[in-house]
Amino acid sequence: MRNDTKHDWLRRRLGTTALAAILAAGLGLSAEAAPEGFSPEEWVMVVSVINTTNPYMISNIEGAQALADHLGIKLEIVNSNNSSQEGISNIMAILASGKKPIMFVNTVSSSDAPTIVDAVGRAGGHVTIWWNKPDDYKPWNVGDHFVAFQKHPGVSSGRCGAQAIAGALEGQGNVVLLPGVQDSTTSQTRVAGFRAEIAENFPGITILEERPSNWDPQIAARNAQDLIVKYGDQIDAVWSADDAMQIGAMQVFENAGLLEQVKFASDGLYPKTLEDIQSGRGGNAIVGETFHRGYMASAVGLYTAYLAATGEITPSELPEDKRESLFALSCVTPDNIGQYLKYDEPGAPAAFVENLIASGPWAAEPMPLVGGGVEVLPGS
């Protein structure tokens, strides 16, 4: 989209409040001088997200905007609307503009990654994929244009949620699961971690059913309604693969008068979840979370691709854990939540960008590099 319409588009898509947060991320940041030989006007930064209803995806846009403002490079936003076909089509339209892309992609499905990476390479750009790709699709087998694949560990995320729910239920009860997109390694690893933790350590917990909900609060709400009709007050807990789905589910349980009887755990610690934990909503319904931020992921991903575009790094010379990377994830409970509040204060995305540029993409707190390679699933 053109610069003169970008903010109008965001206002229509996200609403005035969300737009204000995104724009605030860039306030006070002056454009950094470009490295010698790099012409920002020849390039475009692109952030591609699964949808703009999920707060994590909105946070992805915040981080991309903060970094683009800091580096003085135009930003384009791709909203995939939960559709691989639509996301890829919108990316292709940007690539046809003639500018070389520096791209962060939160893929809808794992199978989207090769198509996108190939197109970016043909356009002379650099791309970092977050969260989902085929396990055997390695950056070092593709080329330097596929700079890196990056994510937070999914298995440990699922284990954190399982421990929180089992503890709240004192080891006895029934839980339903709301995974994300089925063809998503992120969702698959989180579900695997949850199931493994329950099977290994909490035999008194029964998993009643899984309902994939596509990272979408509205789909999760419909699935939660169906599960309440099917199981009623047999449901003691709900685990969701991310907070957007948990937010939708909690509202349905509240409408049904069941919120105070059910415990919830999820991934992301989104702002709404912070509010609900601090207020004690539903008789302290939320018992566990894992912490990461969308603005951190997009800023790290884009900055890694930017370093490759400017020649400050040569991807093929990097160790494998810096091209297929796992970044730190934290388990959060109502007892330790105070440690994480600063990451949602006004200006937090801009502050993170400053930290990121000072430390580099593999040492930025609170999400330094902690490992690499394909996640090992429990029992494999």
mmCIF file of C-alpha atoms in Angstrom:
data_model
loop_
_atom_site.group_PDB
_atom_site.id
_atom_site.type_symbol
_atom_site.label_atom_id
_atom_site.label_comp_id
_atom_site.label_asym_id
_atom_site.label_seq_id
_atom_site.Cartn_x
_atom_site.Cartn_y
_atom_site.Cartn_z
ATOM 1 C CA MET A 1 0.000 0.000 0.000
ATOM 2 C CA ARG A 2 1.137 3.562 -0.532
ATOM 3 C CA ASN A 3 2.511 5.494 2.473
ATOM 4 C CA ASP A 4 -0.284 8.060 2.267
ATOM 5 C CA THR A 5 -2.951 5.397 2.716
ATOM 6 C CA LYS A 6 -1.223 3.011 5.112
ATOM 7 C CA HIS A 7 -2.444 4.617 8.328
ATOM 8 C CA ASP A 8 -5.997 4.961 6.962
ATOM 9 C CA TRP A 9 -5.939 1.255 6.102
ATOM 10 C CA LEU A 10 -4.710 0.340 9.558
ATOM 11 C CA ARG A 11 -7.379 2.475 11.187
ATOM 12 C CA ARG A 12 -10.103 0.700 9.202
ATOM 13 C CA ARG A 13 -8.669 -2.762 9.871
ATOM 14 C CA LEU A 14 -7.548 -2.452 13.475
ATOM 15 C CA GLY A 15 -9.486 0.428 14.984
ATOM 16 C CA THR A 16 -8.303 3.720 16.431
ATOM 17 C CA THR A 17 -6.912 2.313 19.686
ATOM 18 C CA ALA A 18 -4.791 -0.362 18.057
ATOM 19 C CA LEU A 19 -3.574 2.088 15.437
ATOM 20 C CA ALA A 20 -2.486 4.514 18.151
ATOM 21 C CA ALA A 21 -0.443 1.772 19.798
ATOM 22 C CA ILE A 22 1.226 0.880 16.521
ATOM 23 C CA LEU A 23 2.123 4.454 15.728
ATOM 24 C CA ALA A 24 3.352 5.026 19.279
ATOM 25 C CA ALA A 25 5.911 2.299 18.740
ATOM 26 C CA GLY A 26 7.740 4.546 16.334
ATOM 27 C CA LEU A 27 7.498 7.829 18.218
ATOM 28 C CA GLY A 28 10.792 9.338 19.221
ATOM 29 C CA LEU A 29 12.818 7.153 16.871
ATOM 30 C CA SER A 30 14.906 8.960 14.320
ATOM 31 C CA ALA A 31 15.971 7.041 11.244
ATOM 32 C CA GLU A 32 19.361 5.437 11.667
ATOM 33 C CA ALA A 33 22.040 6.146 9.076
ATOM 34 C CA ALA A 34 22.155 3.390 6.459
ATOM 35 C CA PRO A 35 25.336 1.324 6.080
ATOM 36 C CA GLU A 36 27.634 2.441 3.271
ATOM 37 C CA GLY A 37 26.471 1.135 -0.085
ATOM 38 C CA PHE A 38 22.937 0.365 1.101
ATOM 39 C CA SER A 39 20.172 2.563 -0.367
ATOM 40 C CA PRO A 40 16.970 2.321 1.727
ATOM 41 C CA GLU A 41 14.844 3.697 -1.122
ATOM 42 C CA GLU A 42 15.617 0.549 -3.157
ATOM 43 C CA TRP A 43 14.142 -1.690 -0.478
ATOM 44 C CA VAL A 44 10.809 -2.269 1.230
ATOM 45 C CA MET A 45 10.205 -3.917 4.599
ATOM 46 C CA VAL A 46 7.292 -6.339 4.675
ATOM 47 C CA VAL A 47 5.506 -7.849 7.656
ATOM 48 C CA SER A 48 3.108 -10.651 6.739
ATOM 49 C CA VAL A 49 0.647 -11.783 9.423
ATOM 50 C CA ILE A 50 -2.022 -14.475 9.570
ATOM 51 C CA ASN A 51 -4.819 -12.050 10.423
ATOM 52 C CA THR A 52 -5.417 -8.730 12.135
ATOM 53 C CA THR A 53 -7.917 -10.000 14.729
ATOM 54 C CA ASN A 54 -5.342 -11.831 16.839
ATOM 55 C CA PRO A 55 -3.566 -9.467 19.294
ATOM 56 C CA TYR A 56 -0.268 -11.250 18.661
ATOM 57 C CA MET A 57 -0.502 -10.432 14.955
ATOM 58 C CA ILE A 58 -1.285 -6.797 15.736
ATOM 59 C CA SER A 59 1.791 -6.804 17.969
ATOM 60 C CA ASN A 60 3.815 -8.184 15.022
ATOM 61 C CA ILE A 61 2.826 -5.048 13.106
ATOM 62 C CA GLU A 62 3.861 -2.834 16.023
ATOM 63 C CA GLY A 63 7.357 -4.287 16.093
ATOM 64 C CA ALA A 64 7.769 -4.041 12.338
ATOM 65 C CA GLN A 65 6.638 -0.420 12.356
ATOM 66 C CA ALA A 66 9.030 0.468 15.176
ATOM 67 C CA LEU A 67 11.981 -1.081 13.340
ATOM 68 C CA ALA A 68 11.041 0.395 9.952
ATOM 69 C CA ASP A 69 10.747 3.856 11.523
ATOM 70 C CA HIS A 70 14.120 3.458 13.201
ATOM 71 C CA LEU A 71 15.847 2.344 10.010
ATOM 72 C CA GLY A 72 14.006 4.752 7.706
ATOM 73 C CA ILE A 73 12.624 2.075 5.360
ATOM 74 C CA LYS A 74 9.076 1.955 4.024
ATOM 75 C CA LEU A 75 6.886 -0.765 5.583
ATOM 76 C CA GLU A 76 4.212 -2.795 3.810
ATOM 77 C CA ILE A 77 1.698 -4.925 5.739
ATOM 78 C CA VAL A 78 0.244 -8.187 4.424
ATOM 79 C CA ASN A 79 -2.932 -9.469 6.069
ATOM 80 C CA SER A 80 -3.475 -13.093 5.036
ATOM 81 C CA ASN A 81 -7.004 -13.223 6.479
ATOM 82 C CA ASN A 82 -6.352 -16.797 7.682
ATOM 83 C CA SER A 83 -5.801 -17.914 4.078
ATOM 84 C CA SER A 84 -2.524 -19.229 2.670
ATOM 85 C CA GLN A 85 -3.706 -18.408 -0.842
ATOM 86 C CA GLU A 86 -4.620 -14.816 0.034
ATOM 87 C CA GLY A 87 -1.408 -14.250 1.969
ATOM 88 C CA ILE A 88 0.802 -15.546 -0.834
ATOM 89 C CA SER A 89 -1.138 -13.561 -3.432
ATOM 90 C CA ASN A 90 -0.720 -10.340 -1.445
ATOM 91 C CA ILE A 91 2.997 -10.986 -0.997
ATOM 92 C CA MET A 92 3.389 -11.550 -4.757
ATOM 93 C CA ALA A 93 1.711 -8.199 -5.437
ATOM 94 C CA ILE A 94 4.269 -6.414 -3.257
ATOM 95 C CA LEU A 95 7.159 -8.277 -4.860
ATOM 96 C CA ALA A 96 5.944 -7.118 -8.271
ATOM 97 C CA SER A 97 6.518 -3.489 -7.257
ATOM 98 C CA GLY A 98 10.197 -3.669 -8.210
ATOM 99 C CA LYS A 99 11.602 -2.897 -4.761
ATOM 100 C CA LYS A 100 13.692 -5.543 -3.049
ATOM 101 C CA PRO A 101 11.987 -6.991 0.043
ATOM 102 C CA ILE A 102 13.259 -7.340 3.587
ATOM 103 C CA MET A 103 10.549 -9.612 4.874
ATOM 104 C CA PHE A 104 9.182 -11.194 8.055
ATOM 105 C CA VAL A 105 6.487 -13.822 7.496
ATOM 106 C CA ASN A 106 4.263 -15.393 10.126
ATOM 107 C CA THR A 107 3.116 -18.206 7.847
ATOM 108 C CA VAL A 108 -0.482 -19.420 7.906
ATOM 109 C CA SER A 109 0.634 -23.002 7.207
ATOM 110 C CA SER A 110 4.008 -24.716 7.245
ATOM 111 C CA SER A 111 3.672 -25.548 3.548
ATOM 112 C CA ASP A 112 3.550 -21.827 2.634
ATOM 113 C CA ALA A 113 7.224 -21.270 3.422
ATOM 114 C CA PRO A 114 8.917 -22.702 0.283
ATOM 115 C CA THR A 115 6.676 -20.752 -2.107
ATOM 116 C CA ILE A 116 7.247 -17.473 -0.288
ATOM 117 C CA VAL A 117 10.980 -17.970 0.140
ATOM 118 C CA ASP A 118 11.433 -18.806 -3.544
ATOM 119 C CA ALA A 119 9.526 -15.687 -4.609
ATOM 120 C CA VAL A 120 11.562 -13.459 -2.298
ATOM 121 C CA GLY A 121 14.770 -14.884 -3.715
ATOM 122 C CA ARG A 122 13.676 -14.196 -7.284
ATOM 123 C CA ALA A 123 12.874 -10.614 -6.243
ATOM 124 C CA GLY A 124 16.412 -10.139 -4.907
ATOM 125 C CA GLY A 125 15.286 -9.919 -1.298
ATOM 126 C CA HIS A 126 15.844 -11.551 2.084
ATOM 127 C CA VAL A 127 13.263 -13.238 4.304
ATOM 128 C CA THR A 128 12.962 -14.633 7.794
ATOM 129 C CA ILE A 129 10.144 -17.092 8.488
ATOM 130 C CA TRP A 130 8.641 -17.307 11.951
ATOM 131 C CA TRP A 131 6.839 -20.215 13.588
ATOM 132 C CA ASN A 132 5.977 -22.572 10.712
ATOM 133 C CA LYS A 133 7.892 -24.363 7.955
ATOM 134 C CA PRO A 134 8.386 -28.006 6.915
ATOM 135 C CA ASP A 135 10.937 -29.607 9.245
ATOM 136 C CA ASP A 136 13.151 -30.771 6.369
ATOM 137 C CA TYR A 137 13.190 -27.360 4.662
ATOM 138 C CA LYS A 138 16.527 -25.913 5.795
ATOM 139 C CA PRO A 139 17.765 -22.357 5.116
ATOM 140 C CA TRP A 140 21.299 -23.560 4.371
ATOM 141 C CA ASN A 141 19.964 -25.866 1.647
ATOM 142 C CA VAL A 142 18.017 -23.049 0.001
ATOM 143 C CA GLY A 143 20.291 -20.021 -0.179
ATOM 144 C CA ASP A 144 21.246 -16.800 1.555
ATOM 145 C CA HIS A 145 17.930 -15.171 0.651
ATOM 146 C CA PHE A 146 16.296 -17.527 3.199
ATOM 147 C CA VAL A 147 18.133 -15.883 6.050
ATOM 148 C CA ALA A 148 16.622 -17.761 8.993
ATOM 149 C CA PHE A 149 13.749 -19.669 10.503
ATOM 150 C CA GLN A 150 12.949 -18.531 14.030
ATOM 151 C CA LYS A 151 10.496 -19.476 16.783
ATOM 152 C CA HIS A 152 9.952 -20.013 20.490
ATOM 153 C CA PRO A 153 9.876 -23.663 21.630
ATOM 154 C CA GLY A 154 6.395 -25.113 21.316
ATOM 155 C CA VAL A 155 6.880 -28.244 23.417
ATOM 156 C CA SER A 156 7.921 -26.283 26.488
ATOM 157 C CA SER A 157 4.973 -23.937 25.952
ATOM 158 C CA GLY A 158 2.535 -26.850 26.034
ATOM 159 C CA ARG A 159 4.244 -28.326 29.091
ATOM 160 C CA CYS A 160 3.953 -24.997 30.944
ATOM 161 C CA GLY A 161 0.209 -24.915 30.320
ATOM 162 C CA ALA A 162 -0.266 -28.524 31.359
ATOM 163 C CA GLN A 163 1.613 -27.991 34.616
ATOM 164 C CA ALA A 164 -0.454 -24.908 35.445
ATOM 165 C CA ILE A 165 -3.783 -26.609 34.761
ATOM 166 C CA ALA A 166 -2.880 -29.826 36.562
ATOM 167 C CA GLY A 167 -1.702 -27.849 39.558
ATOM 168 C CA ALA A 168 -4.897 -25.789 39.688
ATOM 169 C CA LEU A 169 -7.013 -28.953 39.453
ATOM 170 C CA GLU A 170 -4.860 -30.763 42.026
ATOM 171 C CA GLY A 171 -4.199 -33.472 39.479
ATOM 172 C CA GLN A 172 -7.828 -34.468 38.862
ATOM 173 C CA GLY A 173 -10.262 -33.294 36.172
ATOM 174 C CA ASN A 174 -11.202 -32.946 32.516
ATOM 175 C CA VAL A 175 -9.699 -30.555 29.983
ATOM 176 C CA VAL A 176 -10.521 -29.540 26.412
ATOM 177 C CA LEU A 177 -7.884 -28.280 23.982
ATOM 178 C CA LEU A 178 -8.081 -25.475 21.418
ATOM 179 C CA PRO A 179 -5.108 -25.870 19.030
ATOM 180 C CA GLY A 180 -4.342 -23.382 16.255
ATOM 181 C CA VAL A 181 -4.089 -24.190 12.540
ATOM 182 C CA GLN A 182 -3.756 -27.949 11.995
ATOM 183 C CA ASP A 183 -0.947 -27.597 9.411
ATOM 184 C CA SER A 184 1.160 -25.560 11.814
ATOM 185 C CA THR A 185 4.291 -26.921 13.435
ATOM 186 C CA THR A 186 3.836 -24.320 16.176
ATOM 187 C CA SER A 187 0.418 -25.643 17.131
ATOM 188 C CA GLN A 188 1.510 -29.243 16.711
ATOM 189 C CA THR A 189 4.501 -28.868 19.046
ATOM 190 C CA ARG A 190 2.469 -27.024 21.682
ATOM 191 C CA VAL A 191 -0.211 -29.726 21.645
ATOM 192 C CA ALA A 192 2.470 -32.428 21.808
ATOM 193 C CA GLY A 193 4.049 -30.745 24.829
ATOM 194 C CA PHE A 194 0.716 -30.456 26.620
ATOM 195 C CA ARG A 195 -0.277 -34.056 25.941
ATOM 196 C CA ALA A 196 3.134 -35.403 26.924
ATOM 197 C CA GLU A 197 3.206 -33.553 30.229
ATOM 198 C CA ILE A 198 -0.246 -34.842 31.149
ATOM 199 C CA ALA A 199 0.535 -38.415 30.081
ATOM 200 C CA GLU A 200 3.877 -38.508 31.900
ATOM 201 C CA ASN A 201 2.976 -36.793 35.150
ATOM 202 C CA PHE A 202 -0.776 -36.326 35.676
ATOM 203 C CA PRO A 203 -2.753 -39.547 35.138
ATOM 204 C CA GLY A 204 -5.786 -38.049 36.845
ATOM 205 C CA ILE A 205 -6.272 -35.471 34.085
ATOM 206 C CA THR A 206 -8.446 -36.555 31.116
ATOM 207 C CA ILE A 207 -8.327 -34.764 27.762
ATOM 208 C CA LEU A 208 -11.894 -34.797 26.465
ATOM 209 C CA GLU A 209 -11.411 -33.353 22.976
ATOM 210 C CA GLU A 210 -9.380 -31.094 20.664
ATOM 211 C CA ARG A 211 -10.992 -28.394 18.501
ATOM 212 C CA PRO A 212 -8.534 -26.574 16.179
ATOM 213 C CA SER A 213 -9.482 -22.891 16.164
ATOM 214 C CA ASN A 214 -7.098 -21.258 13.643
ATOM 215 C CA TRP A 215 -5.609 -18.728 16.106
ATOM 216 C CA ASP A 216 -8.913 -16.850 15.830
ATOM 217 C CA PRO A 217 -10.969 -15.728 18.868
ATOM 218 C CA GLN A 218 -14.249 -15.954 16.951
ATOM 219 C CA ILE A 219 -13.626 -19.520 15.785
ATOM 220 C CA ALA A 220 -12.530 -20.453 19.306
ATOM 221 C CA ALA A 221 -15.736 -18.954 20.692
ATOM 222 C CA ARG A 222 -17.860 -21.084 18.359
ATOM 223 C CA ASN A 223 -15.891 -24.205 19.260
ATOM 224 C CA ALA A 224 -16.164 -23.427 22.972
ATOM 225 C CA GLN A 225 -19.917 -23.092 22.610
ATOM 226 C CA ASP A 226 -20.105 -26.498 20.902
ATOM 227 C CA LEU A 227 -17.965 -28.074 23.620
ATOM 228 C CA ILE A 228 -20.157 -26.637 26.379
ATOM 229 C CA VAL A 229 -23.246 -28.070 24.664
ATOM 230 C CA LYS A 230 -21.517 -31.453 24.365
ATOM 231 C CA TYR A 231 -19.853 -31.730 27.777
ATOM 232 C CA GLY A 232 -21.468 -29.097 30.010
ATOM 233 C CA ASP A 233 -20.038 -28.927 33.511
ATOM 234 C CA GLN A 234 -17.786 -31.924 32.867
ATOM 235 C CA ILE A 235 -15.238 -29.398 31.575
ATOM 236 C CA ASP A 236 -12.871 -28.403 34.367
ATOM 237 C CA ALA A 237 -10.217 -26.640 32.288
ATOM 238 C CA VAL A 238 -9.456 -25.253 28.840
ATOM 239 C CA TRP A 239 -6.002 -25.102 27.285
ATOM 240 C CA SER A 240 -5.520 -22.951 24.188
ATOM 241 C CA ALA A 241 -2.494 -22.829 21.887
ATOM 242 C CA ASP A 242 -2.571 -19.035 22.117
ATOM 243 C CA ASP A 243 -4.330 -16.287 24.027
ATOM 244 C CA ALA A 244 -6.467 -15.050 21.136
ATOM 245 C CA MET A 245 -8.369 -18.338 21.203
ATOM 246 C CA GLN A 246 -8.451 -18.305 24.996
ATOM 247 C CA ILE A 247 -9.976 -14.817 24.966
ATOM 248 C CA GLY A 248 -12.813 -16.022 22.726
ATOM 249 C CA ALA A 249 -13.375 -19.158 24.785
ATOM 250 C CA MET A 250 -13.421 -17.359 28.126
ATOM 251 C CA GLN A 251 -16.142 -15.025 26.936
ATOM 252 C CA VAL A 252 -18.347 -17.963 25.971
ATOM 253 C CA PHE A 253 -17.800 -19.707 29.308
ATOM 254 C CA GLU A 254 -18.628 -16.444 31.073
ATOM 255 C CA ASN A 255 -21.829 -16.038 29.043
ATOM 256 C CA ALA A 256 -22.782 -19.598 30.010
ATOM 257 C CA GLY A 257 -22.226 -18.871 33.711
ATOM 258 C CA LEU A 258 -19.364 -21.357 33.899
ATOM 259 C CA LEU A 259 -16.287 -19.133 34.039
ATOM 260 C CA GLU A 260 -15.756 -19.421 37.792
ATOM 261 C CA GLN A 261 -15.883 -23.231 37.587
ATOM 262 C CA VAL A 262 -13.216 -23.595 34.874
ATOM 263 C CA LYS A 263 -9.452 -22.973 34.783
ATOM 264 C CA PHE A 264 -7.588 -21.678 31.740
ATOM 265 C CA ALA A 265 -4.006 -21.718 30.506
ATOM 266 C CA SER A 266 -2.544 -20.593 27.228
ATOM 267 C CA ASP A 267 0.398 -19.037 25.394
ATOM 268 C CA GLY A 268 1.312 -15.400 24.836
ATOM 269 C CA LEU A 269 0.310 -13.373 27.896
ATOM 270 C CA TYR A 270 -1.530 -10.858 25.689
ATOM 271 C CA PRO A 271 -2.603 -7.502 27.151
ATOM 272 C CA LYS A 272 -6.194 -8.697 27.701
ATOM 273 C CA THR A 273 -4.869 -11.740 29.550
ATOM 274 C CA LEU A 274 -2.701 -9.497 31.713
ATOM 275 C CA GLU A 275 -5.802 -7.526 32.635
ATOM 276 C CA ASP A 276 -7.763 -10.685 33.435
ATOM 277 C CA ILE A 277 -5.019 -12.112 35.649
ATOM 278 C CA GLN A 278 -4.560 -8.848 37.521
ATOM 279 C CA SER A 279 -8.308 -8.397 38.058
ATOM 280 C CA GLY A 280 -8.840 -12.016 39.098
ATOM 281 C CA ARG A 281 -11.545 -12.417 36.467
ATOM 282 C CA GLY A 282 -13.697 -15.504 36.867
ATOM 283 C CA GLY A 283 -12.443 -16.349 40.321
ATOM 284 C CA ASN A 284 -8.824 -16.323 39.115
ATOM 285 C CA ALA A 285 -9.735 -18.406 36.080
ATOM 286 C CA ILE A 286 -6.375 -17.999 34.307
ATOM 287 C CA VAL A 287 -3.767 -20.126 36.046
ATOM 288 C CA GLY A 288 -0.842 -20.194 33.624
ATOM 289 C CA GLU A 289 0.703 -18.528 30.579
ATOM 290 C CA THR A 290 3.860 -18.502 28.541
ATOM 291 C CA PHE A 291 5.411 -15.145 27.749
ATOM 292 C CA HIS A 292 6.587 -13.779 24.421
ATOM 293 C CA ARG A 293 5.664 -10.733 22.378
ATOM 294 C CA GLY A 294 4.751 -10.384 18.726
ATOM 295 C CA TYR A 295 6.578 -7.086 18.418
ATOM 296 C CA MET A 296 9.771 -8.778 19.584
ATOM 297 C CA ALA A 297 9.446 -11.607 17.051
ATOM 298 C CA SER A 298 8.814 -9.352 14.062
ATOM 299 C CA ALA A 299 11.584 -6.928 15.039
ATOM 300 C CA VAL A 300 14.104 -9.765 15.494
ATOM 301 C CA GLY A 301 13.029 -11.425 12.245
ATOM 302 C CA LEU A 302 13.126 -8.242 10.183
ATOM 303 C CA TYR A 303 16.395 -7.073 11.702
ATOM 304 C CA THR A 304 18.051 -10.417 10.923
ATOM 305 C CA ALA A 305 16.898 -10.094 7.300
ATOM 306 C CA TYR A 306 18.030 -6.451 7.240
ATOM 307 C CA LEU A 307 21.549 -7.391 8.354
ATOM 308 C CA ALA A 308 21.707 -9.838 5.441
ATOM 309 C CA ALA A 309 20.370 -7.247 2.992
ATOM 310 C CA THR A 310 22.997 -4.698 4.045
ATOM 311 C CA GLY A 311 25.811 -7.236 3.922
ATOM 312 C CA GLU A 312 26.526 -6.954 7.651
ATOM 313 C CA ILE A 313 26.018 -10.718 7.907
ATOM 314 C CA THR A 314 26.428 -13.469 5.314
ATOM 315 C CA PRO A 315 23.817 -16.111 6.152
ATOM 316 C CA SER A 316 25.839 -19.005 4.710
ATOM 317 C CA GLU A 317 28.664 -18.168 7.119
ATOM 318 C CA LEU A 318 26.436 -18.327 10.212
ATOM 319 C CA PRO A 319 26.267 -21.381 12.484
ATOM 320 C CA GLU A 320 23.144 -23.473 11.991
ATOM 321 C CA ASP A 321 21.535 -22.386 15.270
ATOM 322 C CA LYS A 322 21.467 -18.803 13.974
ATOM 323 C CA ARG A 323 19.592 -19.910 10.862
ATOM 324 C CA GLU A 324 17.163 -22.382 12.471
ATOM 325 C CA SER A 325 16.701 -20.771 15.847
ATOM 326 C CA LEU A 326 14.873 -21.228 19.119
ATOM 327 C CA PHE A 327 14.463 -18.168 21.354
ATOM 328 C CA ALA A 328 13.790 -18.063 25.094
ATOM 329 C CA LEU A 329 10.270 -18.579 26.396
ATOM 330 C CA SER A 330 9.124 -17.929 29.979
ATOM 331 C CA CYS A 331 6.487 -19.717 32.077
ATOM 332 C CA VAL A 332 4.263 -17.196 33.837
ATOM 333 C CA THR A 333 1.864 -17.598 36.753
ATOM 334 C CA PRO A 334 -0.215 -15.070 38.697
ATOM 335 C CA ASP A 335 2.591 -15.120 41.272
ATOM 336 C CA ASN A 336 5.425 -13.937 38.985
ATOM 337 C CA ILE A 337 3.498 -11.829 36.490
ATOM 338 C CA GLY A 338 4.952 -8.591 37.857
ATOM 339 C CA GLN A 339 8.276 -9.367 36.161
ATOM 340 C CA TYR A 340 6.678 -9.028 32.721
ATOM 341 C CA LEU A 341 4.529 -5.895 33.020
ATOM 342 C CA LYS A 342 7.242 -3.577 31.703
ATOM 343 C CA TYR A 343 7.053 -5.168 28.260
ATOM 344 C CA ASP A 344 3.577 -3.713 27.739
ATOM 345 C CA GLU A 345 4.281 -0.184 28.908
ATOM 346 C CA PRO A 346 3.870 2.656 26.364
ATOM 347 C CA GLY A 347 6.845 2.745 24.033
ATOM 348 C CA ALA A 348 7.887 -0.855 24.752
ATOM 349 C CA PRO A 349 8.260 -1.817 21.045
ATOM 350 C CA ALA A 350 10.509 1.181 20.404
ATOM 351 C CA ALA A 351 12.583 0.402 23.500
ATOM 352 C CA PHE A 352 12.968 -3.197 22.364
ATOM 353 C CA VAL A 353 14.157 -2.049 18.937
ATOM 354 C CA GLU A 354 16.841 0.096 20.574
ATOM 355 C CA ASN A 355 17.949 -2.904 22.638
ATOM 356 C CA LEU A 356 17.842 -5.179 19.585
ATOM 357 C CA ILE A 357 20.075 -2.945 17.480
ATOM 358 C CA ALA A 358 22.536 -2.546 20.334
ATOM 359 C CA SER A 359 22.769 -6.270 21.150
ATOM 360 C CA GLY A 360 22.033 -7.945 17.812
ATOM 361 C CA PRO A 361 19.228 -10.374 16.945
ATOM 362 C CA TRP A 362 20.571 -13.311 18.975
ATOM 363 C CA ALA A 363 21.141 -11.640 22.347
ATOM 364 C CA ALA A 364 18.199 -9.260 22.784
ATOM 365 C CA GLU A 365 16.554 -9.638 26.195
ATOM 366 C CA PRO A 366 14.151 -11.093 27.211
ATOM 367 C CA MET A 367 14.341 -13.506 24.246
ATOM 368 C CA PRO A 368 17.974 -14.463 23.556
ATOM 369 C CA LEU A 369 18.846 -17.439 21.381
ATOM 370 C CA VAL A 370 18.704 -20.651 23.432
ATOM 371 C CA GLY A 371 19.053 -23.383 20.818
ATOM 372 C CA GLY A 372 18.531 -24.465 17.263
ATOM 373 C CA GLY A 373 17.229 -27.122 14.957
ATOM 374 C CA VAL A 374 13.907 -28.909 14.718
ATOM 375 C CA GLU A 375 12.140 -29.354 18.034
ATOM 376 C CA VAL A 376 12.335 -32.894 19.334
ATOM 377 C CA LEU A 377 8.821 -34.100 20.093
ATOM 378 C CA PRO A 378 8.230 -36.100 23.261
ATOM 379 C CA GLY A 379 8.656 -39.819 22.727
ATOM 380 C CA SER A 380 10.643 -39.453 19.486
#
